Short mmCIF file of C-alpha atoms and ligand atoms in Angstrom, two decimals:
data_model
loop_
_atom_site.label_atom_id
_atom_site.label_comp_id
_atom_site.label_asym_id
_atom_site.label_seq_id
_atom_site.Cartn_x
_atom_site.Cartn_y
_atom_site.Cartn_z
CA UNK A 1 154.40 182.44 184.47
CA UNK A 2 155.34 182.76 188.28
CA UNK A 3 153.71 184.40 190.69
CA UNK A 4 154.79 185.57 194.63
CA UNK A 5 152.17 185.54 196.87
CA UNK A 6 153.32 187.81 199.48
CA UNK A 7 153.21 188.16 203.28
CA UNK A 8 149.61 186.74 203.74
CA UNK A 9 148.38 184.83 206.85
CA UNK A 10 148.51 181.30 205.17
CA UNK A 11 146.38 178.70 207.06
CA UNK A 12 145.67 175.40 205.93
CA UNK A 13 144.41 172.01 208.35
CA UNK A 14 147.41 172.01 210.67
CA UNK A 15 149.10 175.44 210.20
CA UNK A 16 148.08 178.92 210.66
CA UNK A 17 151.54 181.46 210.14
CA UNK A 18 152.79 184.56 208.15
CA UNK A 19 154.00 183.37 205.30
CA UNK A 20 154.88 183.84 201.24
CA UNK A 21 153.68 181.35 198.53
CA UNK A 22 156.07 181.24 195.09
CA UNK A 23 154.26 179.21 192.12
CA UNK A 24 155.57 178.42 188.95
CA UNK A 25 152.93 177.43 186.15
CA UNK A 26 150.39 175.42 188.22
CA UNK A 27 151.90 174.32 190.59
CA UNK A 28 153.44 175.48 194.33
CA UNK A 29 157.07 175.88 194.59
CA UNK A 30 157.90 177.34 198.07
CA UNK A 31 156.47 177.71 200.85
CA UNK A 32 157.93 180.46 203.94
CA UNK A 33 159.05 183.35 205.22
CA UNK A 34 160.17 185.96 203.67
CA UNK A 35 161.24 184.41 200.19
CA UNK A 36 163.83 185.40 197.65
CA UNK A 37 162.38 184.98 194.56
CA UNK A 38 161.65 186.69 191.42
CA UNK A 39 158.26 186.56 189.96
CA UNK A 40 156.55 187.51 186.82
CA UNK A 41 153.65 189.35 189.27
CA UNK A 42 153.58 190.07 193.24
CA UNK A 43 150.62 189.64 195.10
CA UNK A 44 151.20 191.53 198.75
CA UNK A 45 148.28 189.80 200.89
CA UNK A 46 149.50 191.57 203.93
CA UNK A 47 146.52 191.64 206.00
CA UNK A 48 144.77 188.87 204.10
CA UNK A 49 143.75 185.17 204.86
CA UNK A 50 145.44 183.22 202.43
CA UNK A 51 143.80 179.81 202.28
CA UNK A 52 143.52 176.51 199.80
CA UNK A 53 140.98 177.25 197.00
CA UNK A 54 137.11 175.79 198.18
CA UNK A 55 136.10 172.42 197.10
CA UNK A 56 132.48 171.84 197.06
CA UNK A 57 131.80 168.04 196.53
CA UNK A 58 128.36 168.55 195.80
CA UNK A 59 126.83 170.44 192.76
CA UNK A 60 124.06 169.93 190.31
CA UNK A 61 124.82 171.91 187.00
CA UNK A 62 122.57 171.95 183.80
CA UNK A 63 120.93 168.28 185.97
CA UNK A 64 117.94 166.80 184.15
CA UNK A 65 115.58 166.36 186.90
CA UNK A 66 111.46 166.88 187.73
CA UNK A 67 111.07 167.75 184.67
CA UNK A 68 113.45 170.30 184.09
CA UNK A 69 116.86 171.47 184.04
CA UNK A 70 119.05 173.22 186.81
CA UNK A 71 119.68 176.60 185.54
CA UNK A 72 123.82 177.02 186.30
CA UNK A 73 125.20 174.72 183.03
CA UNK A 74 128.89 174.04 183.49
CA UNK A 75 130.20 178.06 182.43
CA UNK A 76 128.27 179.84 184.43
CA UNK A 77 128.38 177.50 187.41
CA UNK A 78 131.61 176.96 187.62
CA UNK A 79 132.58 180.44 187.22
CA UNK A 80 130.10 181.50 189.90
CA UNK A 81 132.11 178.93 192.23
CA UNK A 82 135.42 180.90 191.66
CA UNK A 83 133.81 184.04 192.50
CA UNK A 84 133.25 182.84 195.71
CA UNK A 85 136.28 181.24 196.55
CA UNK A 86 135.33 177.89 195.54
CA UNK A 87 138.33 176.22 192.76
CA UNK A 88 136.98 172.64 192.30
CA UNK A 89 133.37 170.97 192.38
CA UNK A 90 131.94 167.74 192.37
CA UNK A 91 128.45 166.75 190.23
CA UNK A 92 126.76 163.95 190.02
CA UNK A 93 126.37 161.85 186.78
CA UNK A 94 122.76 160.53 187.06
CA UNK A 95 122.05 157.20 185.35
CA UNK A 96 118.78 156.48 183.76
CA UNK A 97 117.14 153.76 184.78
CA UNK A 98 117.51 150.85 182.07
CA UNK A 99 120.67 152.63 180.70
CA UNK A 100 124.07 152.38 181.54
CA UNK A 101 126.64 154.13 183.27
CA UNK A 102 128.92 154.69 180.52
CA UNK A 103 125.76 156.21 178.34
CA UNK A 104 125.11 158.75 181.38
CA UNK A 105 129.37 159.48 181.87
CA UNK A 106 129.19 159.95 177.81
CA UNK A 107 125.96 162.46 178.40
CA UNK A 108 127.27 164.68 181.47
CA UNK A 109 130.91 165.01 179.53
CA UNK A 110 128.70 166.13 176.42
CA UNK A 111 127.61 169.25 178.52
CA UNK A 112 130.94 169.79 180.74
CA UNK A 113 134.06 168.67 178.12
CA UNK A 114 135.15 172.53 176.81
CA UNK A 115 132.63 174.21 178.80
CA UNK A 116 134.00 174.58 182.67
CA UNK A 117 135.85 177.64 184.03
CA UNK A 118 136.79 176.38 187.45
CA UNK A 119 137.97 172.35 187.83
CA UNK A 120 135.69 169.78 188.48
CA UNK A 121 135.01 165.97 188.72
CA UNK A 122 132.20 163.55 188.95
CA UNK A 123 130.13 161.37 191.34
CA UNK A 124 128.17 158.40 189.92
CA UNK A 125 124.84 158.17 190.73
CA UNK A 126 123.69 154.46 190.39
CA UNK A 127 120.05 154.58 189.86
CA UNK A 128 119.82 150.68 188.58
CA UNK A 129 122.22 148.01 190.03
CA UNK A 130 122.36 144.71 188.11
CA UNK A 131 124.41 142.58 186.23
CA UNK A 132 125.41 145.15 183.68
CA UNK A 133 125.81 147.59 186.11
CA UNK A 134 128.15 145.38 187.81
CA UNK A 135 130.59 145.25 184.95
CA UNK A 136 130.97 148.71 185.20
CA UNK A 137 132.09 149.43 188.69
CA UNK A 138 136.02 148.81 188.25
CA UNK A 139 136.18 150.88 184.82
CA UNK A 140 134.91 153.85 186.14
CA UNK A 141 137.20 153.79 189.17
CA UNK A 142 140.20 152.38 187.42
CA UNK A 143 139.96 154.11 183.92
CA UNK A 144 137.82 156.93 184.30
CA UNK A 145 139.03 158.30 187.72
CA UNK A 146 135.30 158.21 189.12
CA UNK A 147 135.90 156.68 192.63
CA UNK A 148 132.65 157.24 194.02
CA UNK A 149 129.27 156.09 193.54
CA UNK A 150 126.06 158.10 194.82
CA UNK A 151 122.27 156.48 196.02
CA UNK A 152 119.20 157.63 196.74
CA UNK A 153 116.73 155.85 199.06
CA UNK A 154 114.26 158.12 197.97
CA UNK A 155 112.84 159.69 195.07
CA UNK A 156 111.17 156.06 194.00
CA UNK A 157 110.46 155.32 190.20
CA UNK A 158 113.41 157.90 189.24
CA UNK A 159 116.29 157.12 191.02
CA UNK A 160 115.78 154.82 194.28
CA UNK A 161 117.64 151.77 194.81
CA UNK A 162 116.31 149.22 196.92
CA UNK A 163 118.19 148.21 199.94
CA UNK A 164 119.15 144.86 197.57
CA UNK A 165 120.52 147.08 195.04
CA UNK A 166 122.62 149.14 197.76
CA UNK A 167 124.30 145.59 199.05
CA UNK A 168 125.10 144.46 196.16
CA UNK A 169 126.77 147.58 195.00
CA UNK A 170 128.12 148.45 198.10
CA UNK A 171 130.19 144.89 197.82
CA UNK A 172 131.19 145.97 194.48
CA UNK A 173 132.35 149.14 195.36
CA UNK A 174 134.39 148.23 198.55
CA UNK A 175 135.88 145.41 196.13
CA UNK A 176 137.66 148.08 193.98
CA UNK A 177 138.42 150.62 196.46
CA UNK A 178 135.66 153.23 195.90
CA UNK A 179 133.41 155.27 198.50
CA UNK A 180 129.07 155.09 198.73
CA UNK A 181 127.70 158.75 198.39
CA UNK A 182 123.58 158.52 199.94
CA UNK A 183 120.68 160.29 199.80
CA UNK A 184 119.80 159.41 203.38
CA UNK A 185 115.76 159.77 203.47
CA UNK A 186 113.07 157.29 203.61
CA UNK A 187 111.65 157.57 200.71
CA UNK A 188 108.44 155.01 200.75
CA UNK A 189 107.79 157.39 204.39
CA UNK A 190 107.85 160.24 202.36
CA UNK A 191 105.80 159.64 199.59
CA UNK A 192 103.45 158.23 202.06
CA UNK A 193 102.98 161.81 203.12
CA UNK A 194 103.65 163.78 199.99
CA UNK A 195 100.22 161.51 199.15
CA UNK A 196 98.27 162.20 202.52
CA UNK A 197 98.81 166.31 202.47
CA UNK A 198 97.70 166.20 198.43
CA UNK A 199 94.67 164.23 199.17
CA UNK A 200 93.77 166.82 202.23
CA UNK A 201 93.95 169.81 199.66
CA UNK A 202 97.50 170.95 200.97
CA UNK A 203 99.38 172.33 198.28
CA UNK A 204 101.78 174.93 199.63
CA UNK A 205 106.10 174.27 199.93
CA UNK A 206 105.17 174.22 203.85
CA UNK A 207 103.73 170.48 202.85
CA UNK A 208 106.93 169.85 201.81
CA UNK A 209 108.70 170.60 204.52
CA UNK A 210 106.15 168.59 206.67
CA UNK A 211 106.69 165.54 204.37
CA UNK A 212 109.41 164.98 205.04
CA UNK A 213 110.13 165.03 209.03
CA UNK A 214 113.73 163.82 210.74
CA UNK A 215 112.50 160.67 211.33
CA UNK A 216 112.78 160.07 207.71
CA UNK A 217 116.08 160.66 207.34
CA UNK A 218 117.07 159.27 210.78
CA UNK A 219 115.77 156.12 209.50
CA UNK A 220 118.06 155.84 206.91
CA UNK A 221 120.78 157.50 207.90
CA UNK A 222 120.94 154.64 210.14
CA UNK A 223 119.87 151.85 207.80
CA UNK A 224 122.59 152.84 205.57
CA UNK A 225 125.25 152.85 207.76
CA UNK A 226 124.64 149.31 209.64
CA UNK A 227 124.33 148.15 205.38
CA UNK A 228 127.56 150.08 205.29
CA UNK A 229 129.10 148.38 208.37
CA UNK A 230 128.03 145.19 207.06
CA UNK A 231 129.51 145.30 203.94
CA UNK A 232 132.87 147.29 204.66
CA UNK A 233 132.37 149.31 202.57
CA UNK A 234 132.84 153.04 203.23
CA UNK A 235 129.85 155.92 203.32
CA UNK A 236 129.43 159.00 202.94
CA UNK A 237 126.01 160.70 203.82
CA UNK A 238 125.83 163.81 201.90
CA UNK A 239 123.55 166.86 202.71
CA UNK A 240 122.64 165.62 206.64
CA UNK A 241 120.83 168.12 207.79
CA UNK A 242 119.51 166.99 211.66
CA UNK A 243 119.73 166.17 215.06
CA UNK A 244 118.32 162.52 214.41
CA UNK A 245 120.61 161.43 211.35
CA UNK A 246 123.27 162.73 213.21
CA UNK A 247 122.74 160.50 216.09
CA UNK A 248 122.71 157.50 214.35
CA UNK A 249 126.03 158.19 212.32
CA UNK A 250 127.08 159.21 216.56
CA UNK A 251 126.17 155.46 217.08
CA UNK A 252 128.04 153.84 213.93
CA UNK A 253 131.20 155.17 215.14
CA UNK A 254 130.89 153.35 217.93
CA UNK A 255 131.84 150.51 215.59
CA UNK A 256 134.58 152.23 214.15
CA UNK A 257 133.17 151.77 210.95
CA UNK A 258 133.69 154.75 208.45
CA UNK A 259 130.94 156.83 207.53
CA UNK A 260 131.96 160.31 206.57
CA UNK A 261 129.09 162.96 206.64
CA UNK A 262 128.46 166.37 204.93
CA UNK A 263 126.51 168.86 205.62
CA UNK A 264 125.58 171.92 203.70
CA UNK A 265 125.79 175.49 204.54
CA UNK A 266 122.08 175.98 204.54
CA UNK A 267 121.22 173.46 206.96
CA UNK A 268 123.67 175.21 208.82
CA UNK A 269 122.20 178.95 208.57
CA UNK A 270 118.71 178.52 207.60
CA UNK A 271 115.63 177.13 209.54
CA UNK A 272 112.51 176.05 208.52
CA UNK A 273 110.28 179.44 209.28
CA UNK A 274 111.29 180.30 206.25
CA UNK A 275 108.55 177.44 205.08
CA UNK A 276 105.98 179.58 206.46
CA UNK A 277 106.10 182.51 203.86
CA UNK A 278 103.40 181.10 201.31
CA UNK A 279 104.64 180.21 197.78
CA UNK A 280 107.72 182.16 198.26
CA UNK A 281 108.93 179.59 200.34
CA UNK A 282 109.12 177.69 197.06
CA UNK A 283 113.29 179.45 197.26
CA UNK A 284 114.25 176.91 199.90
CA UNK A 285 112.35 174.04 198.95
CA UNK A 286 114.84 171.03 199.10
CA UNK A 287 115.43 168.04 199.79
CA UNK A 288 116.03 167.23 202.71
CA UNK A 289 114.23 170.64 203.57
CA UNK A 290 115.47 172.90 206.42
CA UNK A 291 115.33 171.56 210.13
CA UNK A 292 115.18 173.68 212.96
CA UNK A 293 117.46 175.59 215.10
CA UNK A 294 118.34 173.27 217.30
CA UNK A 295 119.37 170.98 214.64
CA UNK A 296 121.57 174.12 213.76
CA UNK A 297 123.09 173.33 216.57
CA UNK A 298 123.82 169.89 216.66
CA UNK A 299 125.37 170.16 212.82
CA UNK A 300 127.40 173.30 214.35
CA UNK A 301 129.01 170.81 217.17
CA UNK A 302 129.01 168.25 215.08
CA UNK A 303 131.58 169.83 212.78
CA UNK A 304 133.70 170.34 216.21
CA UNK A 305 133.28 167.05 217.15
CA UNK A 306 134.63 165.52 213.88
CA UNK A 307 131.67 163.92 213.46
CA UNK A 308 130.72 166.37 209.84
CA UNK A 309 133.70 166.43 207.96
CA UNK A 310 132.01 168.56 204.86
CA UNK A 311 130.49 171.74 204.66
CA UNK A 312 129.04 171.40 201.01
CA UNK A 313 126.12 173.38 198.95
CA UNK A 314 124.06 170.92 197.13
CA UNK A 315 123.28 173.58 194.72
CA UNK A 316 120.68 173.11 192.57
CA UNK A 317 119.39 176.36 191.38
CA UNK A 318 116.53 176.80 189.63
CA UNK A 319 114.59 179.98 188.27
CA UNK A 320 111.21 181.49 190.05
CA UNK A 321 109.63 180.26 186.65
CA UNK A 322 110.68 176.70 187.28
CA UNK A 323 109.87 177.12 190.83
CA UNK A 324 106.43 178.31 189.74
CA UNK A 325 106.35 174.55 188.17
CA UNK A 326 104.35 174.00 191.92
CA UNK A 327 102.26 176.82 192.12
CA UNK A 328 99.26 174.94 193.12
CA UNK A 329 101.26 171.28 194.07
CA UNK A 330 104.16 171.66 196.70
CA UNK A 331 105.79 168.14 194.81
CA UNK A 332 106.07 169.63 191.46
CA UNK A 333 108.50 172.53 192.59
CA UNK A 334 111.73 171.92 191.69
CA UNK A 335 113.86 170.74 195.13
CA UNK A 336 117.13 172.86 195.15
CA UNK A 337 118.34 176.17 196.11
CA UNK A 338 121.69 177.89 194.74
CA UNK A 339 124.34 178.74 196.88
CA UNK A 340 127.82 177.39 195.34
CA UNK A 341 129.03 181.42 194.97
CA UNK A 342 127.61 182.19 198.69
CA UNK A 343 129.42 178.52 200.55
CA UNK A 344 132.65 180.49 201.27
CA UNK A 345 131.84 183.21 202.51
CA UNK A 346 128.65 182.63 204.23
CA UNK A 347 130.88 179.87 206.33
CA UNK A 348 133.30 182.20 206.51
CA UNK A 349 131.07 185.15 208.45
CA UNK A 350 128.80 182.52 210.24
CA UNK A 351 131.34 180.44 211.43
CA UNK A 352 134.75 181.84 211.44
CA UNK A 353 133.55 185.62 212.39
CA UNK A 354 131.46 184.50 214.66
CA UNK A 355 133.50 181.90 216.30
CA UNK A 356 131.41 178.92 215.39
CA UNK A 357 134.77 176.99 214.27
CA UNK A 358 138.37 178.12 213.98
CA UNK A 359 139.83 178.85 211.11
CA UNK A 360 141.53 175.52 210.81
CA UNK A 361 138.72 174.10 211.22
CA UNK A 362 137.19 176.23 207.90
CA UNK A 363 139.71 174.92 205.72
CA UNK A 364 139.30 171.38 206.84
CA UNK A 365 135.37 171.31 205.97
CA UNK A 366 135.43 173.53 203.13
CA UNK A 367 138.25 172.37 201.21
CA UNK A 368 140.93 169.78 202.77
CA UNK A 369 138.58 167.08 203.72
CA UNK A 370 136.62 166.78 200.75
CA UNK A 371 139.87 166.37 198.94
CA UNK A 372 141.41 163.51 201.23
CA UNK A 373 137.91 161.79 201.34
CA UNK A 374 137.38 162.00 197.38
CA UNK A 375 141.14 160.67 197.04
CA UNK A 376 142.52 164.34 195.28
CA UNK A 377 144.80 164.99 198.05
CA UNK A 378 147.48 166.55 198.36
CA UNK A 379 147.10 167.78 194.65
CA UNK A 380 143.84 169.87 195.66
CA UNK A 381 143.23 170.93 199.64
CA UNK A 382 145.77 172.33 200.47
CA UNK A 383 148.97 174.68 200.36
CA UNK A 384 152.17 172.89 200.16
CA UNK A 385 155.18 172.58 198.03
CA UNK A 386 153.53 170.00 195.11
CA UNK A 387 150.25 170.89 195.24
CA UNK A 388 148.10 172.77 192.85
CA UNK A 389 148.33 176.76 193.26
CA UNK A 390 144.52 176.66 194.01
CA UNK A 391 144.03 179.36 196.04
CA UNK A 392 141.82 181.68 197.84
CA UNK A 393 142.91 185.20 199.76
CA UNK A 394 140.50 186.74 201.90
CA UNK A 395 139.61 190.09 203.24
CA UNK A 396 138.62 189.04 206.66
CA UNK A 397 137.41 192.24 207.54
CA UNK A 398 135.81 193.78 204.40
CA UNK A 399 131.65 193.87 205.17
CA UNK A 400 129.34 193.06 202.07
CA UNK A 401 125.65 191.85 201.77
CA UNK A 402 124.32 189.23 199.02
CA UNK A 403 121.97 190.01 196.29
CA UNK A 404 120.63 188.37 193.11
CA UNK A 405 121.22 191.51 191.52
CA UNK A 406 125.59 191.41 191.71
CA UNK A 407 125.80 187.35 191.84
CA UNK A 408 126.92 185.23 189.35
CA UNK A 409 124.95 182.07 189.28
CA UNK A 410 122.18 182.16 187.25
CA UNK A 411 119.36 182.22 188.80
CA UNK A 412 116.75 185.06 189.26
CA UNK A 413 116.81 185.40 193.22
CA UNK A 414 118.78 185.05 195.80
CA UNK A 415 118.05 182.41 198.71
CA UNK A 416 120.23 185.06 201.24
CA UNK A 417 118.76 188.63 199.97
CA UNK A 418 120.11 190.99 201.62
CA UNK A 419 122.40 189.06 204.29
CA UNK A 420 125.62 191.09 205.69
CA UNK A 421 128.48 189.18 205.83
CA UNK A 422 132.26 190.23 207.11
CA UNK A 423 135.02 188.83 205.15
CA UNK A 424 135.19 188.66 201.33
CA UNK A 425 137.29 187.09 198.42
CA UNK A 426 139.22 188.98 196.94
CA UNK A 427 141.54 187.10 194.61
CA UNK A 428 140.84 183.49 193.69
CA UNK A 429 144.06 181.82 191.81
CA UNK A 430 143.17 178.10 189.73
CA UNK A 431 146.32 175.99 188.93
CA UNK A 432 148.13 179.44 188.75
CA UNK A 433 146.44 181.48 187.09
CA UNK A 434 144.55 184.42 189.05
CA UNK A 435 141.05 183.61 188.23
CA UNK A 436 138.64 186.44 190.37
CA UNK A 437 140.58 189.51 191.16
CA UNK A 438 138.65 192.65 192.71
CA UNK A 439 135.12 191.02 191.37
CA UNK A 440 136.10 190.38 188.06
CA UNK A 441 136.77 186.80 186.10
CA UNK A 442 140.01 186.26 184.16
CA UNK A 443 139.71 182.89 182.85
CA UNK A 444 137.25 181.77 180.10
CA UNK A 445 135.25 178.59 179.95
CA UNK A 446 137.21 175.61 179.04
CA UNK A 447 140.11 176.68 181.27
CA UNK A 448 138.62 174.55 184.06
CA UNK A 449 139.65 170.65 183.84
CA UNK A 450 138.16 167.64 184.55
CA UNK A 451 139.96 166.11 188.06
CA UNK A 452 140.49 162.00 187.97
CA UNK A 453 140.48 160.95 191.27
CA UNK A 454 142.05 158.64 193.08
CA UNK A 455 140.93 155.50 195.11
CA UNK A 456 139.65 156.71 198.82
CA UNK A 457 141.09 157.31 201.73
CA UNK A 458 138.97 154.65 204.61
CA UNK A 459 140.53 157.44 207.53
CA UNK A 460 140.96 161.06 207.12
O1 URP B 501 116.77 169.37 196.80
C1 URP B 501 117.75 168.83 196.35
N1 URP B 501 118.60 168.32 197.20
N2 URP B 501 117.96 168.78 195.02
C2 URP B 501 119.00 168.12 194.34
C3 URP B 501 118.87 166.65 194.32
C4 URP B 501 119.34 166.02 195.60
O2 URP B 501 118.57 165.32 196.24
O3 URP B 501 120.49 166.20 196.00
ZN1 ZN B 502 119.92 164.53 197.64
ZN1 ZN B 503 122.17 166.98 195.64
#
């Protein structure tokens, strides 16, 4: 099967032209102007964007945790990704503590092997470093294509490390040419707090939000990279969400050391008022929970300043009856909001439309640089003679507004009811094959395939 894409405006990192796009099977064949080829079908994207399919390195589908499940599995997920322009994800494998990591890979490719409809790989969250653990480190990067490994310093008794733990991995890692994902927050601080507001009576999601203030994060944002500078072995912070954690990442490049950092488009959009509308705050609690606007701000420049390389979702959806789990306890709702469908777009109208970051600059943080940093480049990120035909083309004038009642990810509400955005996908094409065309899905679950990664990239 070939396909022409035809005179769309083609923009990728470093290029922004008129252009045509000729694939053959999955792949891209040609790249320019005006092309002479024959193809089985003819896309004309005059007018369009035509840009490289999203990669969201951070996902949680069908993800045992607080006692229940996140409500996307690996079909619907996945499919609700392409609709929104998104080709590839990345979820974590979560290890349980006294297990190892082969018994958690074995238990996430149970519920993903058959089941995707878009592409996707792993992270490896190490919840128990030791001897055994050890062992495990090179197979997974050399064999399995899993080159990076993801901590929490929080969430203790479930899936903290100590900072022993993180050295000692960290010196594995580095050894065999992998990359430290971290859940930057202090967690002893916060359950410190999570305790003080329960003991006062305080039981509503704003206690949530008030456990868990930027200094928490701040702290170990920059405790984990001076362990990371220290080691030499490369970070990357995901979900950063403030002005704080931000600064101290500001201060580790001072030491040239490499810490990459992601952010996620809520942290970007959303502020923390939202905290103050009783239970049904319960939508946006998360961890780390909103900031404020100025923080907004800082993450905004911070993408400009090269400093945030990612613009990810962290989604984690989870239905108002799981939320309800905290009714009368703000640390028994499920943390995690869904948004992988919404990333593209809302980026798109927030940023692009509104001139928040050029559109170079959207293709770099929403696909290009999660694919250099995760070692899948040039294969995924971008549009070039080689690569994958992941694509996405995009009405950049075409006005719609979000609602639980037309998305696809399953989950009863919508964390952006009723938001009007400008720009909108219109055709989504995975390894060749149009996937989403005019708001309809044309490839069935198990068409999506696992990505092995390569070893990372220390510079982008
Ligand atoms: O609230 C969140 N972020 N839920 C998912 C787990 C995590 O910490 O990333
Ligand atoms: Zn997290
Ligand atoms: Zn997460």
């Amino acid at each position: 099967m070939s396909i022409l894409i035809k005179n769309g405006r083609v923009v990728t990192v470093d290029s922004d032209s008129i252009a045509d796009i000729y694939i053959e099977g999955e792949t891209i064949e040609a790249v320019g102007k005006n092309l002479d080829c024959k193809a089985d079908k003819v896309i004309d994207a005059s007018g369009k964007l035509v840009m490289p399919g999203g990669i969201d390195p951070h996902v949680h589908l069908e993800m045992p945790f607080m006692g229940t499940f996140s409500s996307d599995n690996y079909e619907s997920g996945t499919r609700a990704a392409l609709y929104g322009g998104t080709t590839m994800v990345i979820d974590f494998i979560l290890q349980k503590q006294g297990n190892s990591l082969q018994a958690a890979l074995n238990e996430w490719k149970g519920r993903s092997d058959g089941n995707a409809v878009g592409d996707y790989s792993f992270h490896m969250a190490v919840t128990d470093y030791n001897n055994e653990t050890k062992k495990e480190i090179r197979k997974m990067i050399e064999e399995e294509g899993i080159t990076s490994f993801k901590t929490f310093m929080a969430y203790k008794g479930a899936l903290m490390i100590d900072d022993k733990q993180m050295i000692g991995l960290m010196d594995e890692v580095k050894k065999h040419g992998g990359i430290i994902n971290v859940h930057a927050t202090n967690g002893d601080m916060i359950d410190y707090l999570v305790q003080k507001f329960k003991d006062e009576g305080k039981t509503a999601p704003l206690y949530h939000y008030l456990s868990q203030p930027e200094v928490t994060e701040a702290e170990a944002s920059g405790r984990f990279t001076d362990i990371s500078n220290y080691t030499g072995c490369p970070g990357y912070i995901v979900h950063l969400t403030c002005e704080g954690a931000l600064n101290a990442v500001r201060n580790s490049t001072k030491r040239n050391q490499t810490v990459f950092v992601e952010t996620c488009i809520q942290y970007l959009v959303l502020d923390a008022s939202l905290y103050e509308k009783d239970f049904e705050g319960a939508k946006w609690v998360m961890s780390p929970p909103l900031r404020q606007k100025k923080d907004q701000e800082t993450l905004w420049a911070g993408i400009n300043q090269g400093l945030v390389q990612v613009v990810a979702t962290d989604h984690c959806p989870f239905m108002w009856s799981q939320k309800l789990l905290g009714k009368d306890d703000f640390s028994k709702i499920p943390n995690g909001h869904p948004a992988v469908e919404n990333r593209m777009e809302l980026l798109f109208s927030e940023g692009v439309v509104k001139n928040k970051i050029s559109l170079n600059k959207y293709v770099e943080v929403s696909s290009a640089n999660a694919a250099k940093i995760f070692g899948m480049f040039p294969k995924k990120g971008t549009i070039a003679v080689g690569s994958d035909a992941d694509i996405v083309i995009i009405d950049p004038n075409e006005k719609h507004t979000i609602s639980a009642a037309t998305h696809h990810m399953n989950v009863d509400y919508s964390a952006y009811e009723g938001w009007e955005l400008t720009g909108k996908v219109k055709t989504v094409l995975l390894r060749g094959k149009v996937a989403i065309d005019n708001n309809n899905c044309h490839v069935e679950k198990g068409y999506g395939k696992f990505i092995k990664r390569n070893k990372v990239s220390q510079k982008l």
